[in-house]
Amino acid sequence: MFHSSAMVNSHRKPMFNIHTGFYCLAAILLQICVCSQFSVPSSHHFTEDPGAFPVASNGEPFPWQELRLPNVVIPLHYDLFVHPNLTSLDFVASEKIEVLVSNATQFIILHSKDLEITNATLQSEEDSRYMKSGKELKVLSYPAHQQIALLVPEKLTPHLKYYVAIDFQAKLADGFKGFYKSTYRTLGGETRILAVTDFEPTQARMAFPCFDEPLFKANFSIKIRRESRHTALSNMPKVKTIELEGGLLEDHFETTVKMSTYLVAYIVCDFHSVSGITSSGVKVSIYASPDKRNQTHYALQASLKLLDFYEKYFDINYPLPKLDLIAIPDFASGAMENWGLITYRETSLLFDPKTSSASDKLWVTKVIAHELAHQWFGNLVTMEWWNDIWLNEGFANYMELIAVNATYPELQFDDHFLNVCFEVITKDSLNSSRPISKPAETPTQIQEMFDEVSYNKGACILNMLKDFLGEEKFQEGIIQYLKKFSYRNAKNDDLWSSLSNSCLESDFTSGGVCHSDPKMTSNMLTFLGENAEVKEMMTTWTLQKGIPLLVVKQDGHSLRLQQERFLQGVFQEDPEWRALQERYLWHIPLTYSTSSSNVIHRHILKSKTDTLDLPEKTSWVKFNVDSNGYYIVHYEGHGWDQLITQLNQNHTLLRPKDRIGLIHDVFQLAGAGRLTLDKALDMTHYLQHETSSPALLKGLSYLELFYHMMDRRNISDISENLKRYLLQYFKPVIDRQSWSDEGSVWDRMLRSALLKLACDLNHAPCIQKAAELFSQWMESSGKLNIPTDVLKIVYSVGAQTTTGWNYLLEQYELSMSSAEKNKILYALSTSKHQEKLQKLIELGMEGKVIKTQDLAALLHAIARRPKGQQLAWDFVRENWTHLLKKFDLGSFAIRIIISGTTSHFSSKDKLQEVKLFFESLEAQGSHLDIFQIVLETITKNIKWLEKNLPTLRMWLLVNT
């Protein structure tokens, strides 16, 4: 699944990025193998004490009390028939599940949610062979656990197969989960309907009764009935279509490979497609609504290249004959990796050369890379349970880096990847963070696991491990992992074993040493005994929360090292600081370089303190080479002064990524009270000479963050001086920007960011040029092609007049490009008129002109503006129950709405308001981890202002 954490400014991936706009298996195993996979506690018959069991909806005892299903009945194969009616917006369906019984039992427990079960029968294998009709089963329902119990007349016999047949029906869901309806508008203004599935993590049960846990892998044979004007798609290719009376058609699809329920998918629509064949013969098709077919070509080209790359990289062929990627008009996340039928939000798949910017192209490429990686990580090998969802999502995020670098080097994705790690550090440095691997049982808890920690931190620690082991060793290990666990489930330790064994099997020398790179003998692993090095190291990163701080003190030829837990919002002098440090210890694979040589030195820090000897005198030391490690570095004594001096004298002696890392760390340390803010601000002086666009953007992002914080709080003397400093210091680079789409990806992203900043700061030449282009665009009735990289800026300036704002809203409704609609919606949200912002929110709630899927991103954008922050916050409090009707409690959208409208607050009054609101929700039974994260973030903001406001004020007086 693809979410993007950039949306919450801290990747299923979010739909909105603050900087770029709105986006934001086959054979049945032997019985012993199947049964041995399952370790859930089992209960096979009614207890003597009926009070020990929950009460079913009909008042009778329900025979199972756990949230997890028992392991006594194992599904092997589902025959599923579905007939959706796109006029009456409901569906009728039936299924026949082949199951294997491992222990005698008088009931079968399945998941089912909001389905009306009309009939259920059971046949033994013998009954089926002799065509005997099934025995009627009594069905009990326990909605609190989303479970049903099928009570069987006689105990089921161990080691035998049975067939469970169920007829059921339901409405197509209104939201974005289960089997739901989506709509789109044609160029001619007609509204059309499609029916689409989205099941991860626990919503397959909304579409058909099933064993809806990732461990219960099975094969699926799917049949879909439809009208002739529609197309049906599913995971596998269509085998045949049968014509029925009344003009209906029934499509039969090939049986799937063995897979988890959350990966099943089927869609009934009238979409068009473009197709191509990979070098290994897989047919790849991109589907979109008919008027958007011309926006599918880039996705097809990227998918073909990426699928070819993954087959070679993993040394495992994609196991299905086809792969469809489809742009869904209403979609909760960025994309979903259903095996063979990947669903996407339109902004994550479609590319319109007239309105899609460089950032949009990068976004589409990375989301496609993410979902294609899942066809191996997640689909072929699946985590045993949702506590290890990072094995899916962290790997898919990490593989974006490897795959996009290999297939589209011109996108310079490794520079972008640094932000993946920086974003999660914001959350991981709070005490309310969580370990990568964490227990999760309820559907809401499971949904909350889809966050920056699983996606971003997971990817960052994998990248760190790859840097430690060496690329070749790491690749060998993950190939072994995928091959060993194909069509099965795995857990954390299985991955570490594979990564260790890749050394053992292919490189063990008589001395018992595995070199990860013969050229770099300092980068090695010694495997002894159980070969626990990788596991021992990596469990310190997956089983404890937070991020380490490496404190470095240079003393002549020696370096004194110390590790701590890095915390934001709790300072060293605070009484609670020491207790929050206890029992935290990481095994940190350190890298460092010095002023006297380019050699990368390596050392594993496994203790709280250590000492390293330097071979020669050096004026500075830089740890965390290329920012490959997941840790912050603080240089005590004169360490920071020496690095700042080097940046001012000749910044090119430090690698570009090292310069980005220094900028990041210095501002993080200032925020945590370990450095004074003026030290961090002094580092920005060198930026006027910076030649690396990513480094320049990183430095600017902090200054821009401070400006918006002051602007929202109406601390006008500082905001005006910051504006003056930015326009004074960065005027040469701002003035160099052309209003075009020329240059490399990073040239183009720098242009978008600088011109947006200049116009946000009311820089007259910027406002004038944007207003001129907007007037020309309006006069051409929206036909003029404005360069895509400046489109959002032009629209935002145009939206400041009533005429411009109204015209943009009209164009929003007419536009056939979701990339353009995102830019227009962002521009509309920058209005300073509250009644206009109120109208946008109302349109988002109504869901026709502005789709409900875009409401979370819209509220986030409005809340970040001085004129919109109170409006958005009031709206959320007053309309909470309405919002919960549109989005699940633990959903990504709800979490974005909560954090997006509150986490920028920086006053004690607002902290109290937010606290009271969260307490009222918890009193109603609604609890989310995001509540504590937000409260800590606001507290951190308050402390930041108290500590740094006088310093910032004084520094600006001296420097402007």
PDB file of C-alpha atoms in Angstrom, residues 286-465:
ATOM      1  CA  ILE A 286      -2.817   0.564 -17.612  1.00  0.00           C
ATOM      2  CA  TYR A 287      -6.548   1.272 -17.188  1.00  0.00           C
ATOM      3  CA  ALA A 288      -8.209   4.663 -16.751  1.00  0.00           C
ATOM      4  CA  SER A 289     -11.589   6.271 -17.410  1.00  0.00           C
ATOM      5  CA  PRO A 290     -12.064   6.720 -21.198  1.00  0.00           C
ATOM      6  CA  ASP A 291     -11.306  10.466 -21.276  1.00  0.00           C
ATOM      7  CA  LYS A 292      -8.011   9.924 -19.422  1.00  0.00           C
ATOM      8  CA  ARG A 293      -6.565   7.108 -21.539  1.00  0.00           C
ATOM      9  CA  ASN A 294      -4.073   9.592 -23.064  1.00  0.00           C
ATOM     10  CA  GLN A 295      -2.559  10.089 -19.558  1.00  0.00           C
ATOM     11  CA  THR A 296      -1.588   6.398 -19.151  1.00  0.00           C
ATOM     12  CA  HIS A 297       1.465   6.198 -21.442  1.00  0.00           C
ATOM     13  CA  TYR A 298       4.150   7.191 -18.952  1.00  0.00           C
ATOM     14  CA  ALA A 299       2.835   4.672 -16.394  1.00  0.00           C
ATOM     15  CA  LEU A 300       3.004   1.902 -19.005  1.00  0.00           C
ATOM     16  CA  GLN A 301       6.583   2.756 -19.944  1.00  0.00           C
ATOM     17  CA  ALA A 302       7.625   2.937 -16.265  1.00  0.00           C
ATOM     18  CA  SER A 303       5.821  -0.306 -15.317  1.00  0.00           C
ATOM     19  CA  LEU A 304       7.450  -2.298 -18.122  1.00  0.00           C
ATOM     20  CA  LYS A 305      10.926  -1.047 -17.161  1.00  0.00           C
ATOM     21  CA  LEU A 306      10.385  -1.589 -13.440  1.00  0.00           C
ATOM     22  CA  LEU A 307       8.900  -5.088 -13.777  1.00  0.00           C
ATOM     23  CA  ASP A 308      11.868  -6.139 -15.946  1.00  0.00           C
ATOM     24  CA  PHE A 309      14.232  -4.689 -13.343  1.00  0.00           C
ATOM     25  CA  TYR A 310      12.606  -6.480 -10.392  1.00  0.00           C
ATOM     26  CA  GLU A 311      12.613  -9.864 -12.145  1.00  0.00           C
ATOM     27  CA  LYS A 312      16.377  -9.562 -12.676  1.00  0.00           C
ATOM     28  CA  TYR A 313      17.119  -8.047  -9.250  1.00  0.00           C
ATOM     29  CA  PHE A 314      15.148 -10.657  -7.264  1.00  0.00           C
ATOM     30  CA  ASP A 315      16.114 -13.504  -9.637  1.00  0.00           C
ATOM     31  CA  ILE A 316      12.456 -14.604  -9.468  1.00  0.00           C
ATOM     32  CA  ASN A 317      10.039 -14.172 -12.356  1.00  0.00           C
ATOM     33  CA  TYR A 318       6.811 -12.306 -11.694  1.00  0.00           C
ATOM     34  CA  PRO A 319       4.539 -15.338 -11.170  1.00  0.00           C
ATOM     35  CA  LEU A 320       1.340 -14.209 -12.929  1.00  0.00           C
ATOM     36  CA  PRO A 321       0.671 -13.988 -16.680  1.00  0.00           C
ATOM     37  CA  LYS A 322      -0.529 -10.375 -16.524  1.00  0.00           C
ATOM     38  CA  LEU A 323      -0.358  -7.218 -14.453  1.00  0.00           C
ATOM     39  CA  ASP A 324      -3.018  -4.507 -14.581  1.00  0.00           C
ATOM     40  CA  LEU A 325      -2.608  -1.038 -13.052  1.00  0.00           C
ATOM     41  CA  ILE A 326      -5.825   0.954 -12.794  1.00  0.00           C
ATOM     42  CA  ALA A 327      -6.539   4.589 -11.826  1.00  0.00           C
ATOM     43  CA  ILE A 328      -9.557   4.687  -9.485  1.00  0.00           C
ATOM     44  CA  PRO A 329     -11.444   8.031  -9.243  1.00  0.00           C
ATOM     45  CA  ASP A 330     -12.195   7.565  -5.497  1.00  0.00           C
ATOM     46  CA  PHE A 331      -9.348   6.008  -3.550  1.00  0.00           C
ATOM     47  CA  ALA A 332      -8.377   6.373   0.098  1.00  0.00           C
ATOM     48  CA  SER A 333      -4.617   5.924  -0.130  1.00  0.00           C
ATOM     49  CA  GLY A 334      -2.013   6.382  -2.861  1.00  0.00           C
ATOM     50  CA  ALA A 335      -2.212   2.823  -4.198  1.00  0.00           C
ATOM     51  CA  MET A 336      -2.822  -0.830  -3.259  1.00  0.00           C
ATOM     52  CA  GLU A 337      -0.718  -3.780  -4.416  1.00  0.00           C
ATOM     53  CA  ASN A 338      -3.454  -6.376  -5.132  1.00  0.00           C
ATOM     54  CA  TRP A 339      -1.635  -9.219  -6.902  1.00  0.00           C
ATOM     55  CA  GLY A 340      -2.015  -8.737 -10.637  1.00  0.00           C
ATOM     56  CA  LEU A 341      -4.513  -5.862 -10.330  1.00  0.00           C
ATOM     57  CA  ILE A 342      -2.911  -2.850  -8.636  1.00  0.00           C
ATOM     58  CA  THR A 343      -5.272  -0.001  -7.816  1.00  0.00           C
ATOM     59  CA  TYR A 344      -4.101   3.628  -7.714  1.00  0.00           C
ATOM     60  CA  ARG A 345      -5.401   7.044  -6.894  1.00  0.00           C
ATOM     61  CA  GLU A 346      -5.408   8.925 -10.217  1.00  0.00           C
ATOM     62  CA  THR A 347      -2.612  11.287  -9.103  1.00  0.00           C
ATOM     63  CA  SER A 348      -0.374   8.282  -8.380  1.00  0.00           C
ATOM     64  CA  LEU A 349      -0.685   6.713 -11.851  1.00  0.00           C
ATOM     65  CA  LEU A 350      -1.729   9.247 -14.484  1.00  0.00           C
ATOM     66  CA  PHE A 351       0.748  11.668 -16.046  1.00  0.00           C
ATOM     67  CA  ASP A 352      -0.474  14.575 -18.166  1.00  0.00           C
ATOM     68  CA  PRO A 353       2.460  16.288 -19.938  1.00  0.00           C
ATOM     69  CA  LYS A 354       0.495  19.574 -20.035  1.00  0.00           C
ATOM     70  CA  THR A 355      -0.163  19.806 -16.279  1.00  0.00           C
ATOM     71  CA  SER A 356       2.094  17.271 -14.486  1.00  0.00           C
ATOM     72  CA  SER A 357       5.279  18.755 -13.013  1.00  0.00           C
ATOM     73  CA  ALA A 358       8.710  17.235 -12.332  1.00  0.00           C
ATOM     74  CA  SER A 359       7.519  16.453  -8.782  1.00  0.00           C
ATOM     75  CA  ASP A 360       4.437  14.722 -10.193  1.00  0.00           C
ATOM     76  CA  LYS A 361       6.614  12.518 -12.433  1.00  0.00           C
ATOM     77  CA  LEU A 362       8.827  11.569  -9.490  1.00  0.00           C
ATOM     78  CA  TRP A 363       5.711  10.765  -7.429  1.00  0.00           C
ATOM     79  CA  VAL A 364       4.118   8.541 -10.113  1.00  0.00           C
ATOM     80  CA  THR A 365       7.409   6.706 -10.729  1.00  0.00           C
ATOM     81  CA  LYS A 366       8.024   6.010  -7.047  1.00  0.00           C
ATOM     82  CA  VAL A 367       4.466   4.834  -6.341  1.00  0.00           C
ATOM     83  CA  ILE A 368       4.618   2.425  -9.303  1.00  0.00           C
ATOM     84  CA  ALA A 369       8.032   1.198  -8.080  1.00  0.00           C
ATOM     85  CA  HIS A 370       6.590   0.747  -4.568  1.00  0.00           C
ATOM     86  CA  GLU A 371       3.586  -1.307  -5.662  1.00  0.00           C
ATOM     87  CA  LEU A 372       5.577  -3.450  -8.104  1.00  0.00           C
ATOM     88  CA  ALA A 373       8.072  -4.249  -5.326  1.00  0.00           C
ATOM     89  CA  HIS A 374       5.106  -5.529  -3.282  1.00  0.00           C
ATOM     90  CA  GLN A 375       4.435  -8.207  -5.911  1.00  0.00           C
ATOM     91  CA  TRP A 376       7.442  -9.918  -4.278  1.00  0.00           C
ATOM     92  CA  PHE A 377       7.651  -8.298  -0.829  1.00  0.00           C
ATOM     93  CA  GLY A 378       4.160  -8.704   0.578  1.00  0.00           C
ATOM     94  CA  ASN A 379       2.466 -10.784  -2.086  1.00  0.00           C
ATOM     95  CA  LEU A 380       4.912 -13.627  -2.728  1.00  0.00           C
ATOM     96  CA  VAL A 381       6.256 -13.472   0.844  1.00  0.00           C
ATOM     97  CA  THR A 382       3.818 -12.044   3.381  1.00  0.00           C
ATOM     98  CA  MET A 383       4.334 -11.105   7.018  1.00  0.00           C
ATOM     99  CA  GLU A 384       2.790 -13.597   9.472  1.00  0.00           C
ATOM    100  CA  TRP A 385       0.831 -10.875  11.218  1.00  0.00           C
ATOM    101  CA  TRP A 386       0.314  -7.121  11.008  1.00  0.00           C
ATOM    102  CA  ASN A 387       2.815  -6.371  13.807  1.00  0.00           C
ATOM    103  CA  ASP A 388       5.474  -6.918  11.106  1.00  0.00           C
ATOM    104  CA  ILE A 389       3.769  -4.921   8.328  1.00  0.00           C
ATOM    105  CA  TRP A 390       7.097  -3.108   7.937  1.00  0.00           C
ATOM    106  CA  LEU A 391       8.409  -6.253   6.182  1.00  0.00           C
ATOM    107  CA  ASN A 392       5.982  -5.317   3.389  1.00  0.00           C
ATOM    108  CA  GLU A 393       5.971  -1.544   3.539  1.00  0.00           C
ATOM    109  CA  GLY A 394       9.516  -0.775   4.678  1.00  0.00           C
ATOM    110  CA  PHE A 395      10.859  -3.040   1.943  1.00  0.00           C
ATOM    111  CA  ALA A 396       8.632  -1.541  -0.738  1.00  0.00           C
ATOM    112  CA  ASN A 397       9.791   1.941   0.286  1.00  0.00           C
ATOM    113  CA  TYR A 398      13.421   0.802   0.266  1.00  0.00           C
ATOM    114  CA  MET A 399      13.026  -0.852  -3.146  1.00  0.00           C
ATOM    115  CA  GLU A 400      11.742   2.450  -4.577  1.00  0.00           C
ATOM    116  CA  LEU A 401      15.283   3.747  -4.011  1.00  0.00           C
ATOM    117  CA  ILE A 402      17.002   0.761  -5.652  1.00  0.00           C
ATOM    118  CA  ALA A 403      14.573   0.434  -8.568  1.00  0.00           C
ATOM    119  CA  VAL A 404      14.122   4.100  -9.514  1.00  0.00           C
ATOM    120  CA  ASN A 405      17.889   4.718  -9.310  1.00  0.00           C
ATOM    121  CA  ALA A 406      18.466   1.777 -11.663  1.00  0.00           C
ATOM    122  CA  THR A 407      15.672   2.484 -14.169  1.00  0.00           C
ATOM    123  CA  TYR A 408      15.414   6.298 -14.078  1.00  0.00           C
ATOM    124  CA  PRO A 409      18.829   7.597 -12.919  1.00  0.00           C
ATOM    125  CA  GLU A 410      17.925  11.037 -14.300  1.00  0.00           C
ATOM    126  CA  LEU A 411      15.347  11.388 -11.496  1.00  0.00           C
ATOM    127  CA  GLN A 412      18.231  11.384  -8.943  1.00  0.00           C
ATOM    128  CA  PHE A 413      16.029   9.568  -6.485  1.00  0.00           C
ATOM    129  CA  ASP A 414      18.707   8.866  -3.876  1.00  0.00           C
ATOM    130  CA  ASP A 415      18.745  12.575  -3.012  1.00  0.00           C
ATOM    131  CA  HIS A 416      14.986  12.387  -2.490  1.00  0.00           C
ATOM    132  CA  PHE A 417      15.376   9.305  -0.286  1.00  0.00           C
ATOM    133  CA  LEU A 418      17.119  11.343   2.423  1.00  0.00           C
ATOM    134  CA  ASN A 419      13.803  13.100   3.061  1.00  0.00           C
ATOM    135  CA  VAL A 420      12.154   9.705   3.613  1.00  0.00           C
ATOM    136  CA  CYS A 421      14.396   9.316   6.686  1.00  0.00           C
ATOM    137  CA  PHE A 422      14.273  12.946   7.807  1.00  0.00           C
ATOM    138  CA  GLU A 423      10.450  12.891   7.795  1.00  0.00           C
ATOM    139  CA  VAL A 424      10.178   9.953  10.176  1.00  0.00           C
ATOM    140  CA  ILE A 425      12.861  11.318  12.534  1.00  0.00           C
ATOM    141  CA  THR A 426      10.418  14.130  13.387  1.00  0.00           C
ATOM    142  CA  LYS A 427       8.020  11.524  14.834  1.00  0.00           C
ATOM    143  CA  ASP A 428      10.594   9.029  16.064  1.00  0.00           C
ATOM    144  CA  SER A 429      12.315  11.612  18.267  1.00  0.00           C
ATOM    145  CA  LEU A 430       9.119  12.024  20.314  1.00  0.00           C
ATOM    146  CA  ASN A 431       8.558   9.804  23.330  1.00  0.00           C
ATOM    147  CA  SER A 432       5.162   8.831  21.826  1.00  0.00           C
ATOM    148  CA  SER A 433       6.823   7.053  18.890  1.00  0.00           C
ATOM    149  CA  ARG A 434       6.650   3.257  18.676  1.00  0.00           C
ATOM    150  CA  PRO A 435       8.937   0.352  17.744  1.00  0.00           C
ATOM    151  CA  ILE A 436       8.879  -0.748  14.090  1.00  0.00           C
ATOM    152  CA  SER A 437       7.496  -4.112  15.199  1.00  0.00           C
ATOM    153  CA  LYS A 438       4.674  -3.687  17.692  1.00  0.00           C
ATOM    154  CA  PRO A 439       1.640  -5.757  18.774  1.00  0.00           C
ATOM    155  CA  ALA A 440      -1.595  -4.850  16.950  1.00  0.00           C
ATOM    156  CA  GLU A 441      -4.829  -6.791  17.355  1.00  0.00           C
ATOM    157  CA  THR A 442      -7.959  -4.739  16.594  1.00  0.00           C
ATOM    158  CA  PRO A 443      -8.707  -3.455  13.066  1.00  0.00           C
ATOM    159  CA  THR A 444      -8.071   0.124  14.277  1.00  0.00           C
ATOM    160  CA  GLN A 445      -4.712  -0.821  15.839  1.00  0.00           C
ATOM    161  CA  ILE A 446      -3.771  -2.646  12.640  1.00  0.00           C
ATOM    162  CA  GLN A 447      -4.680   0.377  10.497  1.00  0.00           C
ATOM    163  CA  GLU A 448      -2.523   2.580  12.707  1.00  0.00           C
ATOM    164  CA  MET A 449       0.508   0.401  11.867  1.00  0.00           C
ATOM    165  CA  PHE A 450       0.427   1.911   8.370  1.00  0.00           C
ATOM    166  CA  ASP A 451       2.477   4.954   9.318  1.00  0.00           C
ATOM    167  CA  GLU A 452       5.863   6.623   8.836  1.00  0.00           C
ATOM    168  CA  VAL A 453       7.528   4.179  11.230  1.00  0.00           C
ATOM    169  CA  SER A 454       6.578   1.092   9.164  1.00  0.00           C
ATOM    170  CA  TYR A 455       7.180   2.759   5.792  1.00  0.00           C
ATOM    171  CA  ASN A 456       9.986   5.270   6.270  1.00  0.00           C
ATOM    172  CA  LYS A 457      11.952   4.024   9.260  1.00  0.00           C
ATOM    173  CA  GLY A 458      11.643   0.485   7.892  1.00  0.00           C
ATOM    174  CA  ALA A 459      13.175   1.652   4.599  1.00  0.00           C
ATOM    175  CA  CYS A 460      15.904   3.673   6.335  1.00  0.00           C
ATOM    176  CA  ILE A 461      17.168   0.863   8.562  1.00  0.00           C
ATOM    177  CA  LEU A 462      17.223  -1.468   5.521  1.00  0.00           C
ATOM    178  CA  ASN A 463      19.281   1.103   3.629  1.00  0.00           C
ATOM    179  CA  MET A 464      21.636   1.356   6.625  1.00  0.00           C
ATOM    180  CA  LEU A 465      21.958  -2.441   6.746  1.00  0.00           C
TER     181      LEU A 465
END
